[in-house]
Every structure is written in structure tokens, then in C-alpha cells.
mmCIF file of C-alpha atoms in Angstrom:
data_model
loop_
_atom_site.group_PDB
_atom_site.id
_atom_site.type_symbol
_atom_site.label_atom_id
_atom_site.label_comp_id
_atom_site.label_asym_id
_atom_site.label_seq_id
_atom_site.Cartn_x
_atom_site.Cartn_y
_atom_site.Cartn_z
ATOM 1 C CA MET A 1 160.519 159.453 91.301
ATOM 2 C CA SER A 2 161.200 161.395 94.503
ATOM 3 C CA VAL A 3 158.986 164.309 95.380
ATOM 4 C CA PHE A 4 160.472 167.280 97.178
ATOM 5 C CA ARG A 5 158.185 169.287 99.420
ATOM 6 C CA MET A 6 158.985 172.698 100.794
ATOM 7 C CA ALA A 7 159.353 172.748 104.550
ATOM 8 C CA THR A 8 156.193 173.834 106.318
ATOM 9 C CA LYS A 9 156.302 177.500 107.270
ATOM 10 C CA ASN A 10 155.078 178.722 110.633
ATOM 11 C CA VAL A 11 153.083 181.931 110.826
ATOM 12 C CA LEU A 12 152.154 183.888 113.934
ATOM 13 C CA ILE A 13 149.348 186.451 113.707
ATOM 14 C CA VAL A 14 149.328 188.920 116.577
ATOM 15 C CA TYR A 15 145.777 190.247 116.445
ATOM 16 C CA ALA A 16 144.245 193.177 118.292
ATOM 17 C CA HIS A 17 140.558 193.946 117.832
ATOM 18 C CA GLN A 18 137.695 193.623 120.275
ATOM 19 C CA SER A 19 135.033 192.513 117.770
ATOM 20 C CA SER A 20 134.709 189.307 115.771
ATOM 21 C CA GLY A 21 132.485 191.244 113.363
ATOM 22 C CA SER A 22 135.171 193.796 112.502
ATOM 23 C CA PHE A 23 137.047 194.276 109.246
ATOM 24 C CA ASN A 24 140.248 193.443 111.155
ATOM 25 C CA ALA A 25 138.708 190.106 112.152
ATOM 26 C CA ALA A 26 137.860 189.428 108.505
ATOM 27 C CA ALA A 27 141.431 190.271 107.468
ATOM 28 C CA LYS A 28 142.811 187.985 110.185
ATOM 29 C CA ASP A 29 140.447 185.156 109.186
ATOM 30 C CA ALA A 30 141.418 185.552 105.525
ATOM 31 C CA ALA A 31 145.092 185.234 106.439
ATOM 32 C CA VAL A 32 144.475 182.110 108.508
ATOM 33 C CA GLU A 33 142.458 180.501 105.703
ATOM 34 C CA VAL A 34 144.822 181.333 102.831
ATOM 35 C CA LEU A 35 148.011 180.478 104.694
ATOM 36 C CA LYS A 36 146.647 177.185 106.029
ATOM 37 C CA ALA A 37 145.638 176.282 102.473
ATOM 38 C CA GLN A 38 149.345 176.601 101.623
ATOM 39 C CA ASP A 39 150.178 174.077 104.365
ATOM 40 C CA CYS A 40 151.447 176.755 106.718
ATOM 41 C CA THR A 41 151.057 176.222 110.432
ATOM 42 C CA VAL A 42 149.226 179.295 111.714
ATOM 43 C CA GLU A 43 148.912 180.414 115.323
ATOM 44 C CA VAL A 44 146.856 183.449 116.360
ATOM 45 C CA SER A 45 147.457 185.467 119.485
ATOM 46 C CA ASP A 46 144.059 187.142 119.946
ATOM 47 C CA LEU A 47 145.165 189.701 122.494
ATOM 48 C CA TYR A 48 141.760 190.944 123.647
ATOM 49 C CA ALA A 49 140.346 187.421 123.916
ATOM 50 C CA MET A 50 143.446 186.440 125.894
ATOM 51 C CA LYS A 51 143.027 189.516 128.118
ATOM 52 C CA PHE A 52 146.698 190.039 127.474
ATOM 53 C CA LYS A 53 148.355 192.230 130.090
ATOM 54 C CA ALA A 54 149.665 195.402 128.474
ATOM 55 C CA ALA A 55 151.679 196.952 131.304
ATOM 56 C CA ALA A 56 155.334 195.993 131.650
ATOM 57 C CA THR A 57 155.839 195.531 135.402
ATOM 58 C CA ALA A 58 157.852 193.575 137.959
ATOM 59 C CA GLU A 59 155.004 191.031 138.044
ATOM 60 C CA ASP A 60 156.343 189.770 134.694
ATOM 61 C CA ILE A 61 159.132 188.090 136.661
ATOM 62 C CA THR A 62 158.607 185.104 138.957
ATOM 63 C CA GLY A 63 160.534 185.287 142.191
ATOM 64 C CA GLU A 64 162.758 188.081 143.459
ATOM 65 C CA VAL A 65 164.068 190.836 141.230
ATOM 66 C CA LYS A 66 167.697 191.884 141.362
ATOM 67 C CA ASN A 67 167.105 195.506 142.354
ATOM 68 C CA ALA A 68 163.673 196.240 143.780
ATOM 69 C CA ASP A 69 164.678 199.761 144.829
ATOM 70 C CA HIS A 70 165.537 200.769 141.273
ATOM 71 C CA PHE A 71 163.603 198.387 139.059
ATOM 72 C CA ARG A 72 164.750 198.512 135.430
ATOM 73 C CA TYR A 73 162.488 196.439 133.215
ATOM 74 C CA ALA A 74 164.914 195.654 130.377
ATOM 75 C CA GLU A 75 167.749 194.499 132.625
ATOM 76 C CA GLU A 76 165.507 192.545 135.012
ATOM 77 C CA THR A 77 163.626 190.712 132.255
ATOM 78 C CA LYS A 78 166.922 189.862 130.543
ATOM 79 C CA LEU A 79 168.056 188.109 133.727
ATOM 80 C CA ALA A 80 164.652 186.468 134.133
ATOM 81 C CA TRP A 81 164.739 185.213 130.529
ATOM 82 C CA GLU A 82 168.225 183.776 131.035
ATOM 83 C CA GLU A 83 167.114 182.061 134.247
ATOM 84 C CA GLY A 84 163.711 180.876 132.977
ATOM 85 C CA LYS A 85 161.844 183.165 135.360
ATOM 86 C CA LEU A 86 159.628 185.140 132.977
ATOM 87 C CA CYS A 87 155.909 184.753 133.628
ATOM 88 C CA ASP A 88 153.898 182.195 131.680
ATOM 89 C CA ASP A 89 152.153 184.499 129.194
ATOM 90 C CA ILE A 90 155.441 186.047 128.028
ATOM 91 C CA THR A 91 157.116 182.637 127.807
ATOM 92 C CA GLU A 92 154.251 181.295 125.688
ATOM 93 C CA GLU A 93 154.351 184.243 123.273
ATOM 94 C CA GLN A 94 158.123 183.920 122.952
ATOM 95 C CA ARG A 95 157.645 180.234 122.128
ATOM 96 C CA LYS A 96 155.261 181.152 119.295
ATOM 97 C CA LEU A 97 157.603 183.842 118.026
ATOM 98 C CA THR A 98 160.649 181.585 118.128
ATOM 99 C CA GLN A 99 158.866 179.022 115.962
ATOM 100 C CA ALA A 100 157.477 181.553 113.471
ATOM 101 C CA ASP A 101 158.947 182.253 110.048
ATOM 102 C CA LEU A 102 156.506 185.104 109.463
ATOM 103 C CA ILE A 103 154.760 187.367 111.972
ATOM 104 C CA ILE A 104 151.733 189.417 110.922
ATOM 105 C CA PHE A 105 150.522 192.196 113.202
ATOM 106 C CA GLN A 106 146.809 192.757 112.467
ATOM 107 C CA PHE A 107 145.256 195.833 114.075
ATOM 108 C CA PRO A 108 143.334 199.076 113.684
ATOM 109 C CA MET A 109 145.642 202.080 113.762
ATOM 110 C CA TYR A 110 145.044 204.013 116.989
ATOM 111 C CA TRP A 111 146.530 207.497 117.276
ATOM 112 C CA PHE A 112 149.004 206.821 114.439
ATOM 113 C CA THR A 113 150.346 203.648 116.054
ATOM 114 C CA VAL A 114 149.310 200.234 117.383
ATOM 115 C CA PRO A 115 146.613 199.790 120.077
ATOM 116 C CA ALA A 116 147.880 199.802 123.671
ATOM 117 C CA ILE A 117 147.335 196.063 124.088
ATOM 118 C CA MET A 118 149.556 195.357 121.068
ATOM 119 C CA LYS A 119 152.192 197.809 122.280
ATOM 120 C CA GLY A 120 152.089 195.859 125.523
ATOM 121 C CA TRP A 121 152.800 192.655 123.598
ATOM 122 C CA ILE A 122 155.785 194.369 121.985
ATOM 123 C CA ASP A 123 157.051 195.782 125.287
ATOM 124 C CA ARG A 124 156.695 192.533 127.205
ATOM 125 C CA VAL A 125 157.508 189.846 124.632
ATOM 126 C CA LEU A 126 160.446 191.457 122.817
ATOM 127 C CA THR A 127 162.685 191.375 125.872
ATOM 128 C CA LEU A 128 166.354 192.327 126.028
ATOM 129 C CA GLY A 129 168.516 189.298 125.337
ATOM 130 C CA TYR A 130 165.709 187.344 123.713
ATOM 131 C CA ALA A 131 164.777 189.793 120.925
ATOM 132 C CA TYR A 132 167.718 192.188 120.783
ATOM 133 C CA SER A 133 171.011 193.138 122.377
ATOM 134 C CA HIS A 134 173.567 195.905 121.951
ATOM 135 C CA GLU A 135 175.523 193.712 119.536
ATOM 136 C CA LYS A 136 172.563 192.093 117.793
ATOM 137 C CA ARG A 137 170.155 194.651 116.338
ATOM 138 C CA TYR A 138 169.074 196.161 113.047
ATOM 139 C CA SER A 139 170.592 194.299 110.058
ATOM 140 C CA GLN A 140 172.595 192.128 112.475
ATOM 141 C CA GLY A 141 169.559 191.480 114.657
ATOM 142 C CA ILE A 142 168.479 188.293 116.357
ATOM 143 C CA PHE A 143 165.451 187.757 114.090
ATOM 144 C CA LYS A 144 167.220 188.404 110.760
ATOM 145 C CA ASP A 145 165.985 185.073 109.402
ATOM 146 C CA LYS A 146 162.339 185.903 110.126
ATOM 147 C CA LYS A 147 159.897 188.116 108.244
ATOM 148 C CA ALA A 148 157.383 190.463 109.833
ATOM 149 C CA MET A 149 154.731 192.809 108.545
ATOM 150 C CA LEU A 150 152.029 195.215 109.645
ATOM 151 C CA SER A 151 148.474 194.741 108.380
ATOM 152 C CA PHE A 152 146.144 197.446 109.589
ATOM 153 C CA THR A 153 143.100 199.600 109.023
ATOM 154 C CA THR A 154 143.000 203.372 109.156
ATOM 155 C CA GLY A 155 140.211 205.725 110.125
ATOM 156 C CA SER A 156 141.406 208.344 107.634
ATOM 157 C CA GLN A 157 141.352 208.092 103.860
ATOM 158 C CA GLU A 158 144.577 207.562 101.933
ATOM 159 C CA SER A 159 144.851 211.159 100.706
ATOM 160 C CA MET A 160 145.064 212.391 104.302
ATOM 161 C CA PHE A 161 148.226 210.305 104.803
ATOM 162 C CA SER A 162 150.000 211.688 101.729
ATOM 163 C CA ALA A 163 152.991 214.046 101.641
ATOM 164 C CA ASN A 164 150.529 216.908 101.171
ATOM 165 C CA GLY A 165 147.819 215.516 103.452
ATOM 166 C CA ILE A 166 146.833 216.799 106.869
ATOM 167 C CA ASN A 167 148.009 213.635 108.672
ATOM 168 C CA GLY A 168 151.389 213.709 106.980
ATOM 169 C CA ASP A 169 153.236 211.106 104.952
ATOM 170 C CA MET A 170 152.344 207.543 106.000
ATOM 171 C CA ASN A 171 155.971 206.580 105.357
ATOM 172 C CA VAL A 172 156.964 208.861 108.246
ATOM 173 C CA THR A 173 154.230 207.429 110.483
ATOM 174 C CA LEU A 174 155.488 203.900 109.818
ATOM 175 C CA TRP A 175 159.174 204.593 110.491
ATOM 176 C CA PRO A 176 159.068 204.170 114.315
ATOM 177 C CA LEU A 177 157.119 200.903 114.019
ATOM 178 C CA GLN A 178 158.941 199.308 111.110
ATOM 179 C CA ASN A 179 162.450 200.593 111.762
ATOM 180 C CA GLY A 180 162.373 201.236 115.502
ATOM 181 C CA ILE A 181 160.723 197.947 116.475
ATOM 182 C CA LEU A 182 160.699 195.350 113.690
ATOM 183 C CA HIS A 183 163.957 196.144 111.899
ATOM 184 C CA TYR A 184 165.610 196.929 115.249
ATOM 185 C CA CYS A 185 165.031 193.284 116.233
ATOM 186 C CA GLY A 186 166.436 192.165 112.890
ATOM 187 C CA PHE A 187 163.198 191.201 111.146
ATOM 188 C CA GLN A 188 163.040 191.351 107.380
ATOM 189 C CA VAL A 189 160.172 193.828 107.161
ATOM 190 C CA LEU A 190 157.654 193.222 104.394
ATOM 191 C CA ALA A 191 155.673 196.092 102.920
ATOM 192 C CA PRO A 192 152.642 196.904 105.075
ATOM 193 C CA GLN A 193 149.135 195.886 104.105
ATOM 194 C CA ILE A 194 147.098 199.047 104.575
ATOM 195 C CA PHE A 195 143.304 199.000 104.431
ATOM 196 C CA TRP A 196 142.371 202.628 103.961
ATOM 197 C CA ALA A 197 139.303 203.716 105.939
ATOM 198 C CA PRO A 198 137.212 200.558 105.452
ATOM 199 C CA SER A 199 134.470 201.881 107.729
ATOM 200 C CA HIS A 200 133.879 204.760 105.306
ATOM 201 C CA VAL A 201 133.527 202.814 102.046
ATOM 202 C CA PRO A 202 130.738 200.636 100.570
ATOM 203 C CA SER A 203 130.688 196.925 101.410
ATOM 204 C CA GLU A 204 131.671 196.074 97.815
ATOM 205 C CA GLU A 205 134.880 198.052 98.249
ATOM 206 C CA ARG A 206 135.626 196.285 101.540
ATOM 207 C CA SER A 207 135.189 192.964 99.742
ATOM 208 C CA THR A 208 137.628 194.135 97.078
ATOM 209 C CA MET A 209 140.147 195.055 99.788
ATOM 210 C CA LEU A 210 139.906 191.588 101.295
ATOM 211 C CA GLU A 211 140.283 189.918 97.911
ATOM 212 C CA GLY A 212 143.435 191.949 97.302
ATOM 213 C CA TRP A 213 144.760 190.761 100.671
ATOM 214 C CA ARG A 214 143.924 187.148 99.833
ATOM 215 C CA THR A 215 145.770 187.469 96.532
ATOM 216 C CA ARG A 216 148.830 188.952 98.190
ATOM 217 C CA LEU A 217 148.893 186.205 100.823
ATOM 218 C CA GLN A 218 149.345 183.575 98.100
ATOM 219 C CA ASP A 219 152.955 184.691 97.649
ATOM 220 C CA VAL A 220 153.647 186.768 100.745
ATOM 221 C CA LEU A 221 156.356 184.406 102.007
ATOM 222 C CA LYS A 222 158.313 184.962 98.775
ATOM 223 C CA GLU A 223 158.204 188.757 98.934
ATOM 224 C CA LYS A 224 161.350 190.870 99.136
ATOM 225 C CA PRO A 225 161.596 193.036 102.265
ATOM 226 C CA LEU A 226 161.753 196.796 102.541
ATOM 227 C CA SER A 227 165.172 198.443 102.292
ATOM 228 C CA PHE A 228 167.026 199.691 105.369
ATOM 229 C CA THR A 229 170.589 200.979 105.684
ATOM 230 C CA PRO A 230 172.844 198.125 106.884
ATOM 231 C CA MET A 231 174.467 198.465 110.290
ATOM 232 C CA ASP A 232 177.974 198.252 108.816
ATOM 233 C CA CYS A 233 177.340 201.584 107.083
ATOM 234 C CA PHE A 234 177.602 203.256 110.497
ATOM 235 C CA ASP A 235 180.722 203.967 112.569
ATOM 236 C CA ARG A 236 180.384 202.350 115.982
ATOM 237 C CA GLU A 237 183.328 204.345 117.352
ATOM 238 C CA LYS A 238 181.655 207.627 116.436
ATOM 239 C CA GLY A 239 178.257 207.054 117.966
ATOM 240 C CA PHE A 240 176.896 205.043 115.031
ATOM 241 C CA GLN A 241 177.092 207.971 112.626
ATOM 242 C CA LEU A 242 176.923 207.204 108.914
ATOM 243 C CA LYS A 243 180.429 206.520 107.603
ATOM 244 C CA PRO A 244 181.861 209.374 105.497
ATOM 245 C CA GLU A 245 182.336 207.156 102.445
ATOM 246 C CA VAL A 246 178.655 206.155 102.529
ATOM 247 C CA HIS A 247 177.630 209.785 102.921
ATOM 248 C CA GLU A 248 179.856 210.822 100.009
ATOM 249 C CA LYS A 249 178.501 208.060 97.794
ATOM 250 C CA HIS A 250 174.988 209.479 98.199
ATOM 251 C CA ALA A 251 175.945 213.153 98.145
ATOM 252 C CA SER A 252 174.792 213.629 94.559
ATOM 253 C CA LYS A 253 171.596 211.588 94.938
ATOM 254 C CA GLU A 254 168.214 213.303 94.849
ATOM 255 C CA TYR A 255 166.825 211.441 97.847
ATOM 256 C CA GLY A 256 168.076 210.431 101.269
ATOM 257 C CA LEU A 257 168.829 206.822 102.177
ATOM 258 C CA THR A 258 165.626 206.157 104.095
ATOM 259 C CA VAL A 259 162.805 208.036 105.792
ATOM 260 C CA GLY A 260 164.844 208.398 108.976
ATOM 261 C CA ILE A 261 168.347 208.623 107.521
ATOM 262 C CA HIS A 262 167.480 211.257 104.953
ATOM 263 C CA LEU A 263 170.768 213.232 104.962
ATOM 264 C CA GLY A 264 168.778 216.457 104.843
ATOM 265 C CA LYS A 265 167.442 215.509 101.417
ATOM 266 C CA ALA A 266 163.945 214.748 100.150
ATOM 267 C CA LEU A 267 162.545 211.525 101.568
ATOM 268 C CA PRO A 268 162.760 208.528 99.234
ATOM 269 C CA PRO A 269 159.182 207.958 97.981
ATOM 270 C CA ASN A 270 157.368 204.978 99.478
ATOM 271 C CA ASN A 271 160.475 203.881 101.380
ATOM 272 C CA GLN A 272 158.329 202.360 104.151
ATOM 273 C CA MET A 273 155.477 201.196 101.924
ATOM 274 C CA LYS A 274 156.992 199.412 98.930
ATOM 275 C CA ALA A 275 159.925 197.037 98.567
ATOM 276 C CA GLY A 276 162.739 197.800 96.139
ATOM 277 C CA VAL A 277 162.566 201.602 96.357
#
């Protein structure tokens, strides 16, 4: 009797925390352990340990740049990528990303976004040509066969990130990261794993959070992604505005299409936090 085995999945964890004793470290370690137990190949880019360079500069290119007088990072790194002239640390991270089926970004939320060192990874690794182009973005993006997700801790409690909370709706906070970076590059974006204010809860509750994460990781590769409006719903000739027929179809709906493309209506609840809504 023949036995069929699922192909091994490759997972890349891009991790940004300075302390091995942190909750983020525990969440990262849990992911490594659970995913390896499922025969996944797991690589971790520990950005602080790597002393990963955050600033996107001309030093990211080996040799001469095309226009030193007016250096434009996107255009210059596109040429360098095509010619194999990107610096070693970018090339190595692109290798990991190319091989990965799932990318997990593990970090503490700083000022409503990722830490600077992780933003530097995004700026420097997701280069024009390699990660996106004018023709290949959003639902037609280069990484449309890969999944990506954010896993992060907050300093504020969940109620503060509600529609009535002082920080504002977390769905709005997540839109630039999940739509403007991950979905822009074509990734199928899985619902975020949010650990609400772990530094302000008892250790038993932190343990419960980690157990919930471990449970989710058992089937995370089978999860359905969040919903985004497909690129073919927009008119390229009219500045990528929503096509009239799409607009008309949703005219009578209570909610907008997404957090960003809301049509002047109420935001669809949990659009950036739960799949299938």
C-alpha cells in the first residue's frame, strides 16, 4: 500500500524583540516547536540578534549606482536585484522568503506599527521587482501563493483598541500593514494573532494566551485568508477607481467593502481581524 505524504512546508518567522525572556520570544519559540512537530522546515530571522540594518541606503547595493546625484532606492535596488548586486543580508533574507510558504511576523507593537528594525526588513527585503511591480500587486501580486500573518503583543488592553476605545479600532490600525504591505505584495493574509497587553495580566493568563497560539498553529496552514477587494474590481484607466458596477452592487449594503474601501459606509466589523467577514 502506498503512503502519500504532504509536501513539507517552509515557514519563515521574522522576529523582532531584544529579550529572550520576553513574551514575544515565548510566542516565537512556541511557533518553532509546534510547526517543526508538523514536519515544517522553520527558519527564524532574529533581527536584533542579527543586528539587521534598518536604514534603506545606497550601501545596500554593491558597486556603482545608476544615478548617484538623484538616488532613488526603489529603482536602484530593482536594477541591483536584476543584476545580482544587492548586498548579502538582503539576498539572504530574500532567499528565505522565496522558499517560505508561510511568513510570520512576530513583534511587539510600537507606536501602532512594527518596530523600526522590522520596518527596515520590510523596506530593504521587499524590493521593487522582487516583491512587487506595477503590474504585479494586490490580488495579482508576486507572492499570491504564499501566506503571511502578523503575530504581536500590545501595550494597551483590547477595549482601548475597540471602535469606541481611545486608541481607535484595531481593524483601522492594521489596514496599512496588512493591506498596504502584505496584500500589496500579493500575500494571502491570515488573521492576526493578537496578544492583548500580556505585560499587564497574571502569568496564568499569559500561559493561556500561549496555549491558544499553540492550538491555532496546529492548523494555521489550512486557514482561509482575510478578504480584500480583487484588483479586477478597479478600473486601471480611471486611476484604479472602483468600477461602477461593483459600486452599484454594494450600494444597498450596510457596510463598505473593506476597512479602506468603505464607500462612505460603516466599516465591515472585524474585516482585518477575522477571515470570512
